[in-house]
mmCIF file of C-alpha atoms in Angstrom:
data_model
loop_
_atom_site.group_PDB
_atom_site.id
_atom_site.type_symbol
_atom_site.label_atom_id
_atom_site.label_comp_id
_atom_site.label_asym_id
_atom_site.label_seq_id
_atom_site.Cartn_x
_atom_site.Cartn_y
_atom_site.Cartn_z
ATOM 1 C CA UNK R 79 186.591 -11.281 31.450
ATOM 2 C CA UNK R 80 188.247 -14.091 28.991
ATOM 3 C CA UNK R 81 186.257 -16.318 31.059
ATOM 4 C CA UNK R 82 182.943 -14.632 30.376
ATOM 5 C CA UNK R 83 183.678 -13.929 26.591
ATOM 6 C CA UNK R 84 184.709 -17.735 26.220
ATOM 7 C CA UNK R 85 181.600 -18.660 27.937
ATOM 8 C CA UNK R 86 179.525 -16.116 25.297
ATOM 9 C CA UNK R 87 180.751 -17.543 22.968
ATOM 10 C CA UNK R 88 180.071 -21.357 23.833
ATOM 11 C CA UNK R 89 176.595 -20.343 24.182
ATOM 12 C CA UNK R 90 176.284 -18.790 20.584
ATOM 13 C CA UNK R 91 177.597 -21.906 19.260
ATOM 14 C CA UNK R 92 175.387 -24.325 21.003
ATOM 15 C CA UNK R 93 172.327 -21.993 20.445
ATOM 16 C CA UNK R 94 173.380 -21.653 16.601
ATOM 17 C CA UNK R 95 173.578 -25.340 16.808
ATOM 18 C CA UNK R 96 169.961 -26.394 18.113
ATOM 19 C CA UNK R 97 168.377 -23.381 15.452
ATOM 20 C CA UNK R 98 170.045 -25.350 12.649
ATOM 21 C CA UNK R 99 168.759 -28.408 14.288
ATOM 22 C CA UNK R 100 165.629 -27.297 14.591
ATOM 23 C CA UNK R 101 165.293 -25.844 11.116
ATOM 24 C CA UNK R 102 166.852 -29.227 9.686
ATOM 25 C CA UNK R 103 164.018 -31.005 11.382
ATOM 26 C CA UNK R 104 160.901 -28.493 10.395
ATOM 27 C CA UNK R 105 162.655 -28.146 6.724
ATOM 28 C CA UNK R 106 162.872 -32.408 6.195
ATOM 29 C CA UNK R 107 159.335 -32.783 7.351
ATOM 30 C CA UNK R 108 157.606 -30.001 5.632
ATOM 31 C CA UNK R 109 156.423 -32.351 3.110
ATOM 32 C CA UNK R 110 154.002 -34.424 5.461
ATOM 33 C CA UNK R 111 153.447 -30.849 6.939
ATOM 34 C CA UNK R 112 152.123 -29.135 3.704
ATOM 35 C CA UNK R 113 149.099 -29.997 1.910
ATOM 36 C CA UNK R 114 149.479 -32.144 -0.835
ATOM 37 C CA UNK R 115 149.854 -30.971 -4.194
ATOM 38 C CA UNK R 116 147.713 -32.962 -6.758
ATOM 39 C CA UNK R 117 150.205 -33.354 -9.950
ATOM 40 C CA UNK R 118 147.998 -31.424 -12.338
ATOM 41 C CA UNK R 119 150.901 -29.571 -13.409
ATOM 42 C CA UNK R 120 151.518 -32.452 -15.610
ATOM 43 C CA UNK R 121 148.255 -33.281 -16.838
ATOM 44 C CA UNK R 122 146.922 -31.658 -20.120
ATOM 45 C CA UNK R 123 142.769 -31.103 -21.633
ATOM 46 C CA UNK R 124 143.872 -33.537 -24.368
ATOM 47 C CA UNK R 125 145.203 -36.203 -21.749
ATOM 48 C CA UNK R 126 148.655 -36.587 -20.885
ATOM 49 C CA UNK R 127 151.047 -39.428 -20.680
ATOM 50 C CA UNK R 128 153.340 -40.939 -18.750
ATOM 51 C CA UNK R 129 156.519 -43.042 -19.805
ATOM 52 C CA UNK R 130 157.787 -46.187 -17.528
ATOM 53 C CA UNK R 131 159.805 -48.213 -17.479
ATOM 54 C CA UNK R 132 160.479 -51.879 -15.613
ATOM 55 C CA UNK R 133 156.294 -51.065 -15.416
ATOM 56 C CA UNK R 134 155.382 -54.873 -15.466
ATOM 57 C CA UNK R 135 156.275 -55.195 -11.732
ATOM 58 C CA UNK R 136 157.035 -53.980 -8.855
ATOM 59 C CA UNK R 137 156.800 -49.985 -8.257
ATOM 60 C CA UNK R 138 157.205 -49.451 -11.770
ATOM 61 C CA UNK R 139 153.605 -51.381 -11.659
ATOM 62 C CA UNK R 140 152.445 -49.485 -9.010
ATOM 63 C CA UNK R 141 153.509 -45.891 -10.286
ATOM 64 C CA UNK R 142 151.619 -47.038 -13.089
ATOM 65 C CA UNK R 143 148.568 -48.209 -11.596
ATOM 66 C CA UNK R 144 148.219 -44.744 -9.450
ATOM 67 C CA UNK R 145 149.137 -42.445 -12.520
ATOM 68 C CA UNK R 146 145.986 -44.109 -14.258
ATOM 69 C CA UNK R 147 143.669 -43.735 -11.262
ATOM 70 C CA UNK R 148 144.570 -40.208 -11.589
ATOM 71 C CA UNK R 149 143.691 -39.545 -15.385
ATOM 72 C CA UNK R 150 146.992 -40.325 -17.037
ATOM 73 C CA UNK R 151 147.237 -42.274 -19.746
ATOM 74 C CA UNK R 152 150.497 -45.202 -19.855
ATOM 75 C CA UNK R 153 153.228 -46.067 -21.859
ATOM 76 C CA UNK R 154 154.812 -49.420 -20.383
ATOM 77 C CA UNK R 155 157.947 -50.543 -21.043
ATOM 78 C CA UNK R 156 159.540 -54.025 -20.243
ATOM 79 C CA UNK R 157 161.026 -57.031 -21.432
ATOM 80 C CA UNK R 158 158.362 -59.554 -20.694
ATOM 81 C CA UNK R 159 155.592 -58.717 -23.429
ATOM 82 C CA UNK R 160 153.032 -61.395 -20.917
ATOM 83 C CA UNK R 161 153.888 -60.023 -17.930
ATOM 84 C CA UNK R 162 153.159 -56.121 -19.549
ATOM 85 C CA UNK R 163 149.809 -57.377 -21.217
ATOM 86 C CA UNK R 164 148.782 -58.489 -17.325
ATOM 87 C CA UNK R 165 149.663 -55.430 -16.378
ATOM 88 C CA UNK R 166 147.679 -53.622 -19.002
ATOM 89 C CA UNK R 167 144.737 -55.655 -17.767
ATOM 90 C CA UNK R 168 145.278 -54.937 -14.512
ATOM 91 C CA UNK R 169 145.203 -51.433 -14.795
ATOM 92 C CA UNK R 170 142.120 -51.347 -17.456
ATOM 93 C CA UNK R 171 140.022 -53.549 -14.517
ATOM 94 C CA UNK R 172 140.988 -50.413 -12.280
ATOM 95 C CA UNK R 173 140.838 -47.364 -14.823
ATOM 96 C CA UNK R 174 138.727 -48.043 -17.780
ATOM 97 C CA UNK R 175 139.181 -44.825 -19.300
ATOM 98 C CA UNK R 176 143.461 -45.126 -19.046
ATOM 99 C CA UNK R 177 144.811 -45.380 -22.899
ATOM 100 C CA UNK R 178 148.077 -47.836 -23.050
ATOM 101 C CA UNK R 179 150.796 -48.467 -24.908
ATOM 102 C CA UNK R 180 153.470 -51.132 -24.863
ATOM 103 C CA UNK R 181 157.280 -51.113 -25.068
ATOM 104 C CA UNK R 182 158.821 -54.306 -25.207
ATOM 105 C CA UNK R 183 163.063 -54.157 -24.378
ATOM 106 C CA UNK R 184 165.689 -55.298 -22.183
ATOM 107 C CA UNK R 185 167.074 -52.537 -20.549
ATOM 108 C CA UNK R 186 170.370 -54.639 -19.981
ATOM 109 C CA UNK R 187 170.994 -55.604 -23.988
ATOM 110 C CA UNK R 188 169.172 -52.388 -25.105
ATOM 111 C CA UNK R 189 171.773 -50.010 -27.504
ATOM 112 C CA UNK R 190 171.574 -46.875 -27.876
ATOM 113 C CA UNK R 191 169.812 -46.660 -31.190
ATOM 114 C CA UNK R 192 167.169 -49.328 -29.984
ATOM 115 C CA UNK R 193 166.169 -46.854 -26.663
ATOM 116 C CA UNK R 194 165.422 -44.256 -29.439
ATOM 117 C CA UNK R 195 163.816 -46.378 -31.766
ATOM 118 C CA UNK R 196 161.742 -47.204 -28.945
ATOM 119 C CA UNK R 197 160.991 -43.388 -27.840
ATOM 120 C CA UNK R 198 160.450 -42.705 -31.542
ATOM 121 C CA UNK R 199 157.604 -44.705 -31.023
ATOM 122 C CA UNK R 200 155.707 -42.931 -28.955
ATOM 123 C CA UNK R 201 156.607 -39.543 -30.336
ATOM 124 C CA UNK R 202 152.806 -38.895 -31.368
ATOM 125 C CA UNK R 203 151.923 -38.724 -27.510
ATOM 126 C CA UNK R 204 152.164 -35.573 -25.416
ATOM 127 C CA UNK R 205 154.467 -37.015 -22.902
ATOM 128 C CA UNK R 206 154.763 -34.769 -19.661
ATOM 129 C CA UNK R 207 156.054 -37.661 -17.104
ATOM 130 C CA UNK R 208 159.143 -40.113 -17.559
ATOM 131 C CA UNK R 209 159.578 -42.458 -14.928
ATOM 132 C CA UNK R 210 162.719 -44.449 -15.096
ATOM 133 C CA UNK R 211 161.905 -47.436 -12.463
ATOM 134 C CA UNK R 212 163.909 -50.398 -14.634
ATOM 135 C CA UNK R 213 166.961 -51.532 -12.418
ATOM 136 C CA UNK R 214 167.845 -54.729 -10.181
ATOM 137 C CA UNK R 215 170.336 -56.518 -8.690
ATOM 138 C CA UNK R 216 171.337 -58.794 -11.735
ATOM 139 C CA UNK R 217 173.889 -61.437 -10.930
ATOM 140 C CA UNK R 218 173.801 -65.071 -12.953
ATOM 141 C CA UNK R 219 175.726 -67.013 -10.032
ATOM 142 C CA UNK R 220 175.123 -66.992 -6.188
ATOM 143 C CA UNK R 221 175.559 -65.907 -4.186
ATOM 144 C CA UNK R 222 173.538 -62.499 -4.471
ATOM 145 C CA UNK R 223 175.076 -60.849 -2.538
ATOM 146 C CA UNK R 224 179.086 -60.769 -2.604
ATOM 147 C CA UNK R 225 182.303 -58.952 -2.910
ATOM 148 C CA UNK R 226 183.338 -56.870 -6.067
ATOM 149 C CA UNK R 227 186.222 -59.231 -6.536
ATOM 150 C CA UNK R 228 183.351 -61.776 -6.737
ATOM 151 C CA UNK R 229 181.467 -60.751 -9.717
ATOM 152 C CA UNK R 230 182.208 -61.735 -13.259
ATOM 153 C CA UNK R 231 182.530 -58.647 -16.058
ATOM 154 C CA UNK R 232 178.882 -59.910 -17.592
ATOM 155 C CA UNK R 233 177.745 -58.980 -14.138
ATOM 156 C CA UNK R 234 179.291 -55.800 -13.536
ATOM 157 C CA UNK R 235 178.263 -54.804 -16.752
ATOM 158 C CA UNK R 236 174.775 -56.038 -16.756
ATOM 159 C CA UNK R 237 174.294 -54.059 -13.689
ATOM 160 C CA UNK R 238 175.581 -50.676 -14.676
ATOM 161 C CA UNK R 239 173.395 -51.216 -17.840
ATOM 162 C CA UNK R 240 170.212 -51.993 -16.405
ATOM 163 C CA UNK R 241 170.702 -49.345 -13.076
ATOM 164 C CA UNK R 242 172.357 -46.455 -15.060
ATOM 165 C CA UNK R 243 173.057 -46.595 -19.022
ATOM 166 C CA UNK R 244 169.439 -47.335 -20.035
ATOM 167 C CA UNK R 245 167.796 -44.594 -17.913
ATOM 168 C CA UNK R 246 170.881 -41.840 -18.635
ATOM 169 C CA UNK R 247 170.773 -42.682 -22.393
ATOM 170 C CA UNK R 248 166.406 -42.538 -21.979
ATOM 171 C CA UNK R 249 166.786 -39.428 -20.462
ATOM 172 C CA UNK R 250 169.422 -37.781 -22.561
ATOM 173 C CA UNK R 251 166.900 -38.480 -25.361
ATOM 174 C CA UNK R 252 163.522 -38.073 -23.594
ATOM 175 C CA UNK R 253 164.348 -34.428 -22.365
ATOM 176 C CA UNK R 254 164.148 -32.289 -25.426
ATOM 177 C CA UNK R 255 160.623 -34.121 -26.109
ATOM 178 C CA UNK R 256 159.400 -33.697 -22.457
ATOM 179 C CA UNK R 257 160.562 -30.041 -22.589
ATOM 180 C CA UNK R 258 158.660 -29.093 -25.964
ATOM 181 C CA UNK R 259 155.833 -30.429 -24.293
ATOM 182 C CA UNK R 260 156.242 -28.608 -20.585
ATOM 183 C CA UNK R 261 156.102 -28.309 -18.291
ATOM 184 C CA UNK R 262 157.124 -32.064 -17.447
ATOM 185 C CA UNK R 263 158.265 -33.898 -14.541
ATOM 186 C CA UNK R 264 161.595 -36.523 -15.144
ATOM 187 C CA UNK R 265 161.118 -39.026 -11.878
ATOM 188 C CA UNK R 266 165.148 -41.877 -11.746
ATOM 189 C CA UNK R 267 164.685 -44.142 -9.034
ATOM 190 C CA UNK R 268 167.722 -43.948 -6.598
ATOM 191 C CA UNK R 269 167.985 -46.062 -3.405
ATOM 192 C CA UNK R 270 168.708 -45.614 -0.070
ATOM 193 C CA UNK R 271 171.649 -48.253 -0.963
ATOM 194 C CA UNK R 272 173.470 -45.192 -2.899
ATOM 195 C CA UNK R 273 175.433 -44.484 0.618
ATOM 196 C CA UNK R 274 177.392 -47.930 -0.412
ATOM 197 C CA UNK R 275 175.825 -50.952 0.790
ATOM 198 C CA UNK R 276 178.247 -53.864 1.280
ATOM 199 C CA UNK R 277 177.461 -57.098 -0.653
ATOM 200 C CA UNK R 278 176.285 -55.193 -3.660
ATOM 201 C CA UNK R 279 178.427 -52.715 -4.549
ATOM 202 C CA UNK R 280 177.752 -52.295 -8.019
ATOM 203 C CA UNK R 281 173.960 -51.700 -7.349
ATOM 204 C CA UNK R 282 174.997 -49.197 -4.359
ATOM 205 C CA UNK R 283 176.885 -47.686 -7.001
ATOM 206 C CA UNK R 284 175.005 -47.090 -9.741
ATOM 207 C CA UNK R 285 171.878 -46.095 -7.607
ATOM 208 C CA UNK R 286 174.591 -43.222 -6.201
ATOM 209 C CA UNK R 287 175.095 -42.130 -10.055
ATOM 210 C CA UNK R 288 171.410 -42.499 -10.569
ATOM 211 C CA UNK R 289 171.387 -39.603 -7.722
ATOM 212 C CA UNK R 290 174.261 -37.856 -9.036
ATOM 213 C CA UNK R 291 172.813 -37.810 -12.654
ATOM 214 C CA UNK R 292 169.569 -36.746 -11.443
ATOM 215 C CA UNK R 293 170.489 -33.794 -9.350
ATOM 216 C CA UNK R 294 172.798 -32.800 -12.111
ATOM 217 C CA UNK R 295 170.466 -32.630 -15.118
ATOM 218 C CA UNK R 296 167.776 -30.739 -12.755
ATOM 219 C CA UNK R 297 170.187 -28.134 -12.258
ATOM 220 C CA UNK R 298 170.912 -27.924 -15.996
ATOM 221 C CA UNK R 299 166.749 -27.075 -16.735
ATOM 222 C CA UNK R 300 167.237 -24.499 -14.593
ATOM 223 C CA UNK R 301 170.069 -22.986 -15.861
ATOM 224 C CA UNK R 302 168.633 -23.280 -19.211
ATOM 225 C CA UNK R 303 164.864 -22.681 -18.577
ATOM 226 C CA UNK R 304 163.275 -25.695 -19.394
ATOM 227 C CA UNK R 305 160.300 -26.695 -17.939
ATOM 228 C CA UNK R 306 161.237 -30.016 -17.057
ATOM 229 C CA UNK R 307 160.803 -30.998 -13.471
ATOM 230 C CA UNK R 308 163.524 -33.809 -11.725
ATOM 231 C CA UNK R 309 163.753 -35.504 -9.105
ATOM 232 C CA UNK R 310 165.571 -38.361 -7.151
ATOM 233 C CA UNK R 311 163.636 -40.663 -6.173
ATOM 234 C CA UNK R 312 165.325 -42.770 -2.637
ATOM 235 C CA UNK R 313 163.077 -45.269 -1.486
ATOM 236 C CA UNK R 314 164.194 -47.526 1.303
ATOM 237 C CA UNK R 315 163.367 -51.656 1.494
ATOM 238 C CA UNK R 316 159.823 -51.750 -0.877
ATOM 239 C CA UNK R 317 158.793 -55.652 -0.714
ATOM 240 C CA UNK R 318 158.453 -56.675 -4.039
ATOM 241 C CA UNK R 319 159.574 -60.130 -5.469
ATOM 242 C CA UNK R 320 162.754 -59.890 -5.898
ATOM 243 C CA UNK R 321 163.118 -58.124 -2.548
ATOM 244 C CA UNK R 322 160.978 -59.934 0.019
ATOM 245 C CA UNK R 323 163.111 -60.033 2.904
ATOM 246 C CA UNK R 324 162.466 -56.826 4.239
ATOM 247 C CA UNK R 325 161.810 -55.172 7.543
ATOM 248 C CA UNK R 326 158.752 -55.205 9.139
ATOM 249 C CA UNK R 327 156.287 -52.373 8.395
ATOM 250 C CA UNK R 328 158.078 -51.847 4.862
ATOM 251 C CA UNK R 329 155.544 -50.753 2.014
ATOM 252 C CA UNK R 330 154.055 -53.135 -0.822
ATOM 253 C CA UNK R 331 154.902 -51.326 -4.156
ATOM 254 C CA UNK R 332 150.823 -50.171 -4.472
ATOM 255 C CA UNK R 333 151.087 -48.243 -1.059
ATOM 256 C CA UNK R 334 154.636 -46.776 -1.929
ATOM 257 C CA UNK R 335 153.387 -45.200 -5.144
ATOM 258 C CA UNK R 336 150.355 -43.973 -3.731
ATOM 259 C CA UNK R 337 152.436 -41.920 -0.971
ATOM 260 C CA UNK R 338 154.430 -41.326 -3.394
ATOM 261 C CA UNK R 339 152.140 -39.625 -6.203
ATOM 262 C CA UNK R 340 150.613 -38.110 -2.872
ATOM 263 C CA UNK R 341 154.010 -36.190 -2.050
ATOM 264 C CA UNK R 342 155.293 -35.841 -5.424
ATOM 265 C CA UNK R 343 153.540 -32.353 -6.626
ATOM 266 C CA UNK R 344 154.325 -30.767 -3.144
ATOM 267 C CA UNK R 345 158.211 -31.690 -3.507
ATOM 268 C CA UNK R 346 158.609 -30.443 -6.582
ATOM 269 C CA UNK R 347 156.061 -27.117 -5.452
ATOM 270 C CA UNK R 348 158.962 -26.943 -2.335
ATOM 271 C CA UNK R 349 161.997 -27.412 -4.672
ATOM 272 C CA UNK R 350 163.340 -30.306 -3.626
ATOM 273 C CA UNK R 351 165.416 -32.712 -6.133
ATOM 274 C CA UNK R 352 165.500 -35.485 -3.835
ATOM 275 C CA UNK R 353 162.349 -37.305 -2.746
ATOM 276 C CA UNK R 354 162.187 -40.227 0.091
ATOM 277 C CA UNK R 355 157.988 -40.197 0.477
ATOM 278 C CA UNK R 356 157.907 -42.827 2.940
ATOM 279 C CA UNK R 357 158.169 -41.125 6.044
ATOM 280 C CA UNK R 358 160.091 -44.150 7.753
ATOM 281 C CA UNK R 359 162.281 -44.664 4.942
ATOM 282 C CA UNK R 360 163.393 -40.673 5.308
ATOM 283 C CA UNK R 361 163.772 -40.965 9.237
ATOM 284 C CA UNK R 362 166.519 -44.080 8.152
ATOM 285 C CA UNK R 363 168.456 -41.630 5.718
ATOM 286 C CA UNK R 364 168.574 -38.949 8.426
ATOM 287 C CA UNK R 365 170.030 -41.389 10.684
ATOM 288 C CA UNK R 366 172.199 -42.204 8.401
ATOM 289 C CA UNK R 367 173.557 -38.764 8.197
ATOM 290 C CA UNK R 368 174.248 -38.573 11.814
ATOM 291 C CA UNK R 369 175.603 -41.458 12.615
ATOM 292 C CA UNK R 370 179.246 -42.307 13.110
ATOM 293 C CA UNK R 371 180.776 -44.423 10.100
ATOM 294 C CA UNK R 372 182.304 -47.008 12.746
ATOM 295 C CA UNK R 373 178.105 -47.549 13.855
ATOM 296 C CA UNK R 374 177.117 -47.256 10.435
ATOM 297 C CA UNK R 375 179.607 -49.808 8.918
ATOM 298 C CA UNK R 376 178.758 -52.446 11.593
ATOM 299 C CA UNK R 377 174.601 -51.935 11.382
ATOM 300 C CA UNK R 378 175.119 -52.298 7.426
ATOM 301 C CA UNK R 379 177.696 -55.379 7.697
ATOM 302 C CA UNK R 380 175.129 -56.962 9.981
ATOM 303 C CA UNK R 381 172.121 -56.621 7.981
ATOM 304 C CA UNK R 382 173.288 -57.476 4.714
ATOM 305 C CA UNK R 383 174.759 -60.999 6.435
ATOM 306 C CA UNK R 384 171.003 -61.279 7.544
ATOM 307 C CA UNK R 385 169.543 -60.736 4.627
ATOM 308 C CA UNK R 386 172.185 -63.230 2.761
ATOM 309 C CA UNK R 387 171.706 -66.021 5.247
ATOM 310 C CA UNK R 388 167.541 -65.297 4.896
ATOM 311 C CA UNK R 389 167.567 -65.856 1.692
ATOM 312 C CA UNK R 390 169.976 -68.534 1.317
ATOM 313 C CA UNK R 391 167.487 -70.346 4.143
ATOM 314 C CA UNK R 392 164.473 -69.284 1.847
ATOM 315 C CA UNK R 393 166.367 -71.253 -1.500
ATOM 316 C CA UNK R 394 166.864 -74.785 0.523
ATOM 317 C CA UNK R 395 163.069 -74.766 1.805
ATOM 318 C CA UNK R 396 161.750 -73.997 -2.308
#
């Protein structure tokens, strides 16, 4: 009889095991199962507009570029004033009808008082979206990518200000504008590198407050009401230049916002606060959650020795 009930027993466990398996697996792709949710939520009959920043390059650039093509208008924000007027012109060649704005500042010297001089500025717009793309990897000596004992205090600080002070002092300020004029979507680009990447531990680190932060202040519009949408954005390896040793098959910033803006509405329609669009980038932070540390730690040593040889190699052949 203890034999049979021990038995029973094993087979409720492994049989409760595969149904949460199998509801994991139906729940973390339901949003390339749903339709897609166009993000009219956000627009308004007046036009709305969207706020981003590091939006001369990269995704910020390509958020940018799809928000227009949808019928937003722009704010850009930078610290290269040529590099945003390109941009502008890019996106006018591609969306005529898109009004822009400019926002020249460094997100790494930016104070406090400048980030709300700077949102003071715009304060005549009905701003629905905030996009807070601006972050890097910014380290003055090589190489890139090295040990925390390695980095100089400029560089530690440098990073935590570009990756996390500019977009949690931008939000703090942005959110009672974007809630008087909800409902209105907050998007703070995280990284899959937030599970601690070694080599750049200070960018794996701030991306994982990033995450924190973001998770954190949806919770509080909840609690309090306010129709203002957020969400963590993770993203994978997106080749961009200043990231172009990547794996094969990863996204060009254009294609990544597209899916993105694509699964955006239905993530926030499903209630998620965390957001990996790419479907191979998601399938890399399941894995991730599976897998032993001991596996994990060697597959992440390994790469990031790769990727530090590759682009030593690609230095000596410029």
């Amino acid at each position: 009889m203890e034999h049979l009930t021990a038995a029973k027993c094993l087979q409720a466990i492994g049989l409760a095991t595969l149904s949460y398996f199998a509801y994991k697996i139906v729940l973390e792709n339901a949003l390339w199962l749903l339709p897609k949710t166009p993000l009219t939520r956000y627009q308004r009959p007046s036009g709305a507009w969207v706020f981003i920043t590091g939006a001369s390059a990269g995704i910020g650039q390509g958020c940018a570029q799809e928000f227009a093509a949808r019928g937003f208008n722009l704010v850009l924000l930078g610290h290269l004033p040529a590099e945003l007027e390109q941009t502008k012109a890019l996106i006018l060649a591609e969306s005529p009808q898109a009004h822009i704005r400019i926002i020249v500042l460094d997100a790494i010297t930016a104070k406090p008082a400048d980030i709300e001089a700077a949102l003071q500025s715009v304060a005549d717009l009905p701003l629905t979206v905030l996009i807070n793309n601006v972050g890097g990897n910014p380290v003055a000596r090589q190489p890139v990518f090295k040990r925390l004992d390695q980095y100089t205090a400029a560089e530690v600080t440098s990073n935590m200000a570009v990756n996390a002070g500019f977009m949690a002092q931008l939000t703090r300020l942005a959110v009672p504008v974007l809630a008087r004029n909800g409902p209105s979507l907050v998007v703070n680009l995280s990284s899959g590198a937030k599970t601690g990447i070694p080599g750049v531990a200070m960018y794996s680190a701030c991306k994982a407050f990033v995450h924190a932060l973001s998770k954190a202040v949806a919770r509080e519009m909840i609690a309090e009401g306010m129709s203002v949408d957020v969400v963590s954005l993770v993203p994978g390896d997106v080749k961009t230049l200043t990231n172009d040793v990547v794996p094969k098959g990863s996204p060009d910033p254009r294609s990544f916002s597209k899916v993105l803006l694509d699964r955006l509405g239905t993530a926030v329609r499903m209630g998620s606060l965390e957001l990996s669009p790419w479907y191979f980038h998601q399938v890399q932070i399941w894995l991730a959650d599976v897998v032993p540390e001991r596996v994990m730690r060697n597959v992440l040593v390994d790469m990031f020795k790769r990727k530090a040889r590759q682009t030593e190699a690609g230095k000596k052949e410029q």
